[in-house]
Coordinates of C-alpha atoms in Angstrom, one line a residue:
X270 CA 72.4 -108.4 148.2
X271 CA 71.3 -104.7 147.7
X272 CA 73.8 -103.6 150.3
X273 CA 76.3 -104.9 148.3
X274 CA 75.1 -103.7 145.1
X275 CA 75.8 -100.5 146.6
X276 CA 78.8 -101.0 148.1
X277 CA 80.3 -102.2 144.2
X278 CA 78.7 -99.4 143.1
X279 CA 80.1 -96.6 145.3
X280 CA 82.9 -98.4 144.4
X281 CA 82.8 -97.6 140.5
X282 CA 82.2 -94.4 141.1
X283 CA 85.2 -93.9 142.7
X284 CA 87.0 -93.7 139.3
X285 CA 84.7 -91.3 137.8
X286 CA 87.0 -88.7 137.6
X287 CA 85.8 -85.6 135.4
X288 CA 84.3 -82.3 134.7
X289 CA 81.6 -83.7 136.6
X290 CA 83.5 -84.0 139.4
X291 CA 85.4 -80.5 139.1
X292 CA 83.7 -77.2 141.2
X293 CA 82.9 -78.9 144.4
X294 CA 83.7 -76.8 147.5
X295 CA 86.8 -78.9 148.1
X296 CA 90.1 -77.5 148.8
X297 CA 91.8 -78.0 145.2
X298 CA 88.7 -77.6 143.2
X299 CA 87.2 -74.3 141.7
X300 CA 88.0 -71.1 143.7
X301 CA 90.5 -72.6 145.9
X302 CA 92.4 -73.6 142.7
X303 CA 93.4 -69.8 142.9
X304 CA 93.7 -69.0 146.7
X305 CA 96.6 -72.2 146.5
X306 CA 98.8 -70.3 144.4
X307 CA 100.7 -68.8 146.8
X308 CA 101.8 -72.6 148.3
X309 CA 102.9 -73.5 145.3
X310 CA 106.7 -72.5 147.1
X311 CA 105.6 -75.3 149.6
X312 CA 106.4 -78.4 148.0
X313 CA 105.3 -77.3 144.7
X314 CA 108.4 -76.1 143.1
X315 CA 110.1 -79.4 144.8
X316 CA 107.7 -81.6 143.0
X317 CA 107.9 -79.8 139.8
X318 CA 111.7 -80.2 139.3
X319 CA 111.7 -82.9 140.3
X320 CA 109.1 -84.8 138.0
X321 CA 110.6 -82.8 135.3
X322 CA 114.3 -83.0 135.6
X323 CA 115.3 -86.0 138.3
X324 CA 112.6 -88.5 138.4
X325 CA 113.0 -89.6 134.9
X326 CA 116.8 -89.7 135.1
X327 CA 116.9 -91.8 138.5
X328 CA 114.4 -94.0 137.3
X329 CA 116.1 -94.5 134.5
X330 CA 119.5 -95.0 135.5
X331 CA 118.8 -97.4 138.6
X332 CA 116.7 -99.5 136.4
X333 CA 119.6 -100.0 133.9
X334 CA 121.9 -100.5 136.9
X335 CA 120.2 -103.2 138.2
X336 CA 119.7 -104.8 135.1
X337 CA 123.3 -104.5 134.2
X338 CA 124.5 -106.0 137.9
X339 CA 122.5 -109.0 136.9
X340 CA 123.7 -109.8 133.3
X341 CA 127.1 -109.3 135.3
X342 CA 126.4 -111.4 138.0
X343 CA 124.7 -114.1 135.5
X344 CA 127.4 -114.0 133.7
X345 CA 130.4 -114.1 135.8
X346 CA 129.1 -116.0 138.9
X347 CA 126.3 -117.9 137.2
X348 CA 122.9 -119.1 138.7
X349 CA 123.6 -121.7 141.6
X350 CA 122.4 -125.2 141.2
X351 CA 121.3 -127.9 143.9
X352 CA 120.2 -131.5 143.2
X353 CA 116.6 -132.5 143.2
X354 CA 116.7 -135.8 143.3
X355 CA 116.7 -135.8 147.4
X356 CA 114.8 -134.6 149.9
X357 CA 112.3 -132.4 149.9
X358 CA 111.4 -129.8 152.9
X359 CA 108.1 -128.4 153.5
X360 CA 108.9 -124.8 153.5
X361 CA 105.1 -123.0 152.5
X362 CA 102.0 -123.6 153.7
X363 CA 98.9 -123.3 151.0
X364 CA 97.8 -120.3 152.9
X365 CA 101.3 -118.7 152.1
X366 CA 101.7 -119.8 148.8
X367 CA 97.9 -118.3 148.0
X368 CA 99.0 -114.4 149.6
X369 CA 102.0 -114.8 148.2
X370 CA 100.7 -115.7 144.7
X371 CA 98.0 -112.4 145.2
X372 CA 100.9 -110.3 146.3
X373 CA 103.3 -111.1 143.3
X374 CA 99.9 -110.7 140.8
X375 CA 99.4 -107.1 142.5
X376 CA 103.3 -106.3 142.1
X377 CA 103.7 -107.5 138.5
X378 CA 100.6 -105.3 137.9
X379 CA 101.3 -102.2 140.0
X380 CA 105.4 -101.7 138.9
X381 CA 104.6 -101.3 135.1
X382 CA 101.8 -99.2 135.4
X383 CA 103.3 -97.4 138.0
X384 CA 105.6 -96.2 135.9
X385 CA 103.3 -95.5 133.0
X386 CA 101.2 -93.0 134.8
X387 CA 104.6 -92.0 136.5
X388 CA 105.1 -90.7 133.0
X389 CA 102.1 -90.6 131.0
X390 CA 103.1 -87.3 129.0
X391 CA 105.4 -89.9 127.2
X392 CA 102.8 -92.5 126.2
X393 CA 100.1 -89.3 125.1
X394 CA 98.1 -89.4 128.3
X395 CA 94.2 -90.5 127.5
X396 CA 92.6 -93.1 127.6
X397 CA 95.8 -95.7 128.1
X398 CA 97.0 -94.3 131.2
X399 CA 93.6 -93.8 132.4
X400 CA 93.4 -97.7 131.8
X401 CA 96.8 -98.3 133.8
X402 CA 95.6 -95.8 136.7
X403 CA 92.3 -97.8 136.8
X404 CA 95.0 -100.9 136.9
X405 CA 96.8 -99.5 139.4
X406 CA 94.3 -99.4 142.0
X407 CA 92.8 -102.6 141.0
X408 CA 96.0 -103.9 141.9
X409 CA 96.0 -102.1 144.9
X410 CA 92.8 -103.8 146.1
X411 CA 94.8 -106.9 145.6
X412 CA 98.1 -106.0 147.5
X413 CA 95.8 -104.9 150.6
X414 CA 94.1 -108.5 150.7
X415 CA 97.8 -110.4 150.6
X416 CA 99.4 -107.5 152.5
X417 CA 97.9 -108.6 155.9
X418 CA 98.5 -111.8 156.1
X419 CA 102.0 -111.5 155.1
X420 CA 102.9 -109.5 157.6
X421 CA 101.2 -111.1 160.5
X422 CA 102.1 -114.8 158.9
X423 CA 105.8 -113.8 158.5
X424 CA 106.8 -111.1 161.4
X425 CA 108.6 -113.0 163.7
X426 CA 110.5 -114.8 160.9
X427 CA 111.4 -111.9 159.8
X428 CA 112.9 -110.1 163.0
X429 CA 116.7 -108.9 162.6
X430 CA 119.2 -111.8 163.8
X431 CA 122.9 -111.6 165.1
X432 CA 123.8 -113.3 162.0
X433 CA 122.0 -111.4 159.0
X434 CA 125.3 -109.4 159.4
X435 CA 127.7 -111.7 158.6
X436 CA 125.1 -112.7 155.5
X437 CA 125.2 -109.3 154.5
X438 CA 129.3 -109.4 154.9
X439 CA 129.5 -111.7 152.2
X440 CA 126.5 -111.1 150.2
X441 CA 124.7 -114.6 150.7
X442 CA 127.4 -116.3 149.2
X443 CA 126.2 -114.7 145.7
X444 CA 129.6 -113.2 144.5
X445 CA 130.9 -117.1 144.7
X446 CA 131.1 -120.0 143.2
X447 CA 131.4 -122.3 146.3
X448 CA 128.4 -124.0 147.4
X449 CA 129.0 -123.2 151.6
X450 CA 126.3 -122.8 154.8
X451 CA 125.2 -119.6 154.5
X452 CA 124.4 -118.5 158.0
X453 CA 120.6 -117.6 157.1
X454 CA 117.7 -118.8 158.9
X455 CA 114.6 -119.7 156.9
X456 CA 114.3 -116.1 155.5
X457 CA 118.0 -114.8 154.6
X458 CA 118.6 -111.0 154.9
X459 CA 118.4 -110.5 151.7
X460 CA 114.2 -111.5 152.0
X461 CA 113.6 -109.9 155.6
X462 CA 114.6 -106.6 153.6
X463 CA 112.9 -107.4 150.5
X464 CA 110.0 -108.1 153.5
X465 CA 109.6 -104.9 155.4
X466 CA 109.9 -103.0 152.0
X467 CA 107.1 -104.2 150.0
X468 CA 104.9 -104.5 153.5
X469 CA 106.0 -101.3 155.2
X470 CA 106.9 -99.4 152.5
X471 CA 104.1 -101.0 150.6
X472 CA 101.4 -99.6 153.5
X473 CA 102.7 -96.3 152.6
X474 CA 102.1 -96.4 149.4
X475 CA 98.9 -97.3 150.2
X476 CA 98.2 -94.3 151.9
X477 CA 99.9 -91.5 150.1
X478 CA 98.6 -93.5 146.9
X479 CA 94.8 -93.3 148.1
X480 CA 95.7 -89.6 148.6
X481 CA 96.6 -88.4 145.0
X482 CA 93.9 -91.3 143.3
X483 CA 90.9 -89.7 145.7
X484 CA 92.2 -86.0 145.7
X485 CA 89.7 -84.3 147.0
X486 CA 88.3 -86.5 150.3
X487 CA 88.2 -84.8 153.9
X488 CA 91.4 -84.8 155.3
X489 CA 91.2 -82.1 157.3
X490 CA 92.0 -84.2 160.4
X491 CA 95.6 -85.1 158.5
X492 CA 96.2 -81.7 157.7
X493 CA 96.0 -80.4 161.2
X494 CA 98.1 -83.3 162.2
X495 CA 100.9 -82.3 159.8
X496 CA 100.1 -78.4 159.6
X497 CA 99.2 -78.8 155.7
X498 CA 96.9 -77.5 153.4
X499 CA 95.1 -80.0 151.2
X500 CA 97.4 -79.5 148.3
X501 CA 100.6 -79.5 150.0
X502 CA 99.9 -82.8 151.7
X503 CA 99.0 -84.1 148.1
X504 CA 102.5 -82.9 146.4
X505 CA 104.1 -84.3 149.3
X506 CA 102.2 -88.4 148.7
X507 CA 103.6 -87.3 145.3
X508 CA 107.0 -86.6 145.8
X509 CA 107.2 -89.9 148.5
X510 CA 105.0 -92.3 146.7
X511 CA 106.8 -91.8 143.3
X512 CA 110.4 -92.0 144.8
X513 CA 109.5 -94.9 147.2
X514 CA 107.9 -97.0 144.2
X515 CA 111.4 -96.8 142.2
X516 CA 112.8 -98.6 145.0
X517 CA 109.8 -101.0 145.5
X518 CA 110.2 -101.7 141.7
X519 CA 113.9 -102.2 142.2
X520 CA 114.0 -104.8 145.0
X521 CA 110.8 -106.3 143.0
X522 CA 113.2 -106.9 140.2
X523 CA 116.1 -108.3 142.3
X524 CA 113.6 -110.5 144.3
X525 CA 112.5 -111.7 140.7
X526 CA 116.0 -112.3 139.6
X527 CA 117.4 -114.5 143.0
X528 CA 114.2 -116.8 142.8
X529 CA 113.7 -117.6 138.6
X530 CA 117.7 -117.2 137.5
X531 CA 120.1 -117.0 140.7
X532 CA 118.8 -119.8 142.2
X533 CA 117.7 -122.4 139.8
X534 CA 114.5 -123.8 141.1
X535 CA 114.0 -121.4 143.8
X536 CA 110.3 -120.5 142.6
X537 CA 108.9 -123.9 142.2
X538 CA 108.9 -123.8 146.0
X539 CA 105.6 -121.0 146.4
X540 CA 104.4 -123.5 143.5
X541 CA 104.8 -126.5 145.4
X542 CA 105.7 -125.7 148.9
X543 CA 108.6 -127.9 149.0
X544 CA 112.3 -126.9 149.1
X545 CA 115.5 -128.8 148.0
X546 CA 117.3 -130.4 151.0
X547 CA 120.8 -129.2 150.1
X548 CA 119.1 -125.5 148.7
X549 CA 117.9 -125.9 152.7
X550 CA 121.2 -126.8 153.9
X551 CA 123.6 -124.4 152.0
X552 CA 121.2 -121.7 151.6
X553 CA 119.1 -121.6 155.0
X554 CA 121.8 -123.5 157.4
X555 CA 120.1 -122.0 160.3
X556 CA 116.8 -123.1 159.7
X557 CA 118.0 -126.5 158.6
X558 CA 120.2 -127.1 162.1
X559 CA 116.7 -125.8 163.7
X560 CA 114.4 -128.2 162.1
X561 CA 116.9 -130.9 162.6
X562 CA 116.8 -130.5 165.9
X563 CA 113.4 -130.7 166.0
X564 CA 113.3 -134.0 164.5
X565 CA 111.4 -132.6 161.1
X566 CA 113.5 -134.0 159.1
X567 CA 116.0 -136.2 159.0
X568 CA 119.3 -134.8 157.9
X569 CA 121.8 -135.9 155.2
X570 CA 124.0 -133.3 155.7
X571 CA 126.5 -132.8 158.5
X572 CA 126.2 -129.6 160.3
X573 CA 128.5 -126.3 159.6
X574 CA 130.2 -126.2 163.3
X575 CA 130.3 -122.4 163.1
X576 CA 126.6 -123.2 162.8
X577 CA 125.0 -121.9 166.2
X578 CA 121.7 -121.5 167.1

């Protein structure tokens, strides 16, 4: 029990960030805060121009982008509809729906105040963006606990197949009206990139994330990897982190939109594990044909005969 006392409390004093921190013999504190001057050419001036002219901008403008190719889409195509009064296919396990439920809390949390501290000099800085930063690593605590399992659980659905790129020819079948087998197996491509974003990209984030929030740890051994100083390797986690979290945000928002409005339903099924048959059928023809053939269920639909597995 004490051990862990201490452990929580090590913990809290990770976010004591302060005067009381400032003047240790690190690398960006006291002294060497002058001696890095002259590597402010090194990334520096990239990171300056480009928090304070482009960031905002391309923020900005693929946010309203996005937004705008789904009042579009909603609009013109409409969400797609599939009965639910037939069968219903176990698609989730309880263990999955649990990580998945952690991993969508962490990502609800981290996008919004990801983009608050991304630009805190608009909402006055203090004590609110020190809240959302203190956020921001809470739900980072949380992503790391769902982030394992997700990528162990889900790998090898989520390996490339010969016929992701005829899914990606037409778009899913999302530009159309016409309920058709959609050669997609039980994670379309759509998902397995949605997948190796937010658990790839999202390890990353991790990493050059725990750089800037720690700032001045040892890394000395990551620094003679990369041939860095201590403050270049910390505007470079800035430049990557921020521009690889407006893309995370971005395929956050369209895996939002395809599971509450694109597909009507679609999110009761990490509620209740259970799919629609004809969702399964037209949707994830592969993965129906596959469990069909392995007698787990037993199949009211006639099979696609372009359908191969």
């Amino acid at each position: 029990m004490k051990k862990l006392f201490l452990m929580i409390l090590s913990f809290v004093n990770l976010f004591g960030y302060g005067e009381e921190r400032m003047g240790q013999d690190t690398q960006i504190w006291d002294f060497h805060r002058i001696t890095n001057i002259p590597n402010y050419d090194t990334f520096g001036k990239l990171w300056t121009t480009l928090q304070g002219e482009y960031i905002a901008t391309i923020a900005l403008v693929s946010v309203i982008a996005v937004l705008a190719a789904f009042s579009l889409h909603y609009m013109v195509i409409g969400p797609k509809q599939f009965s639910h009064a037939g069968k219903k296919i176990y698609a989730f396990t309880l263990f999955e729906r649990i990580f998945h439920f952690i991993a969508a809390l962490s990502w609800v949390i981290l996008v919004p105040t990801g983009f608050i501290m991304m630009f805190g000099s608009y909402f006055g800085g203090g004590m609110f963006v020190r809240v959302c930063k203190n956020l921001h690593a809470f739900a980072t605590i949380l992503f790391i606990i769902s982030v394992i399992p997700m990528c162990l659980w889900w790998i090898k659905r989520m390996l490339p197949a010969s016929y992701d790129l005829r899914w990606m020819l037409i778009v899913g079948g999302y530009l159309s009206k016409i309920k058709r087998p959609i050669p997609a197996g039980k994670f379309n491509f759509g998902q397995k990139s949605w997948y190796y974003i937010a658990v790839f990209g999202g390890f990353l984030m991790i990493i050059t994330g725990g750089f800037m929030y720690f700032l001045d740890f040892n890394s000395t051994s990551v620094q003679s990897l990369f041939g860095l100083t201590q403050i270049e390797l910390l505007r470079l986690c800035a430049i990557i982190h921020n521009f690889l979290g407006i893309v995370c945000a971005l395929f956050f928002g369209i895996h939002i939109y395809m599971a509450v409005f694109a597909i009507k339903g679609s999110i009761h099924s990490m509620v209740s594990g259970y799919k629609e048959e004809e969702e399964v059928y037209i949707l994830h023809s592969y993965w129906y044909k596959e469990l069909s053939h392995k007698n787990k269920i037993n199949p009211s639909f006639s099979y696609d005969p372009k359908v191969k597995i």
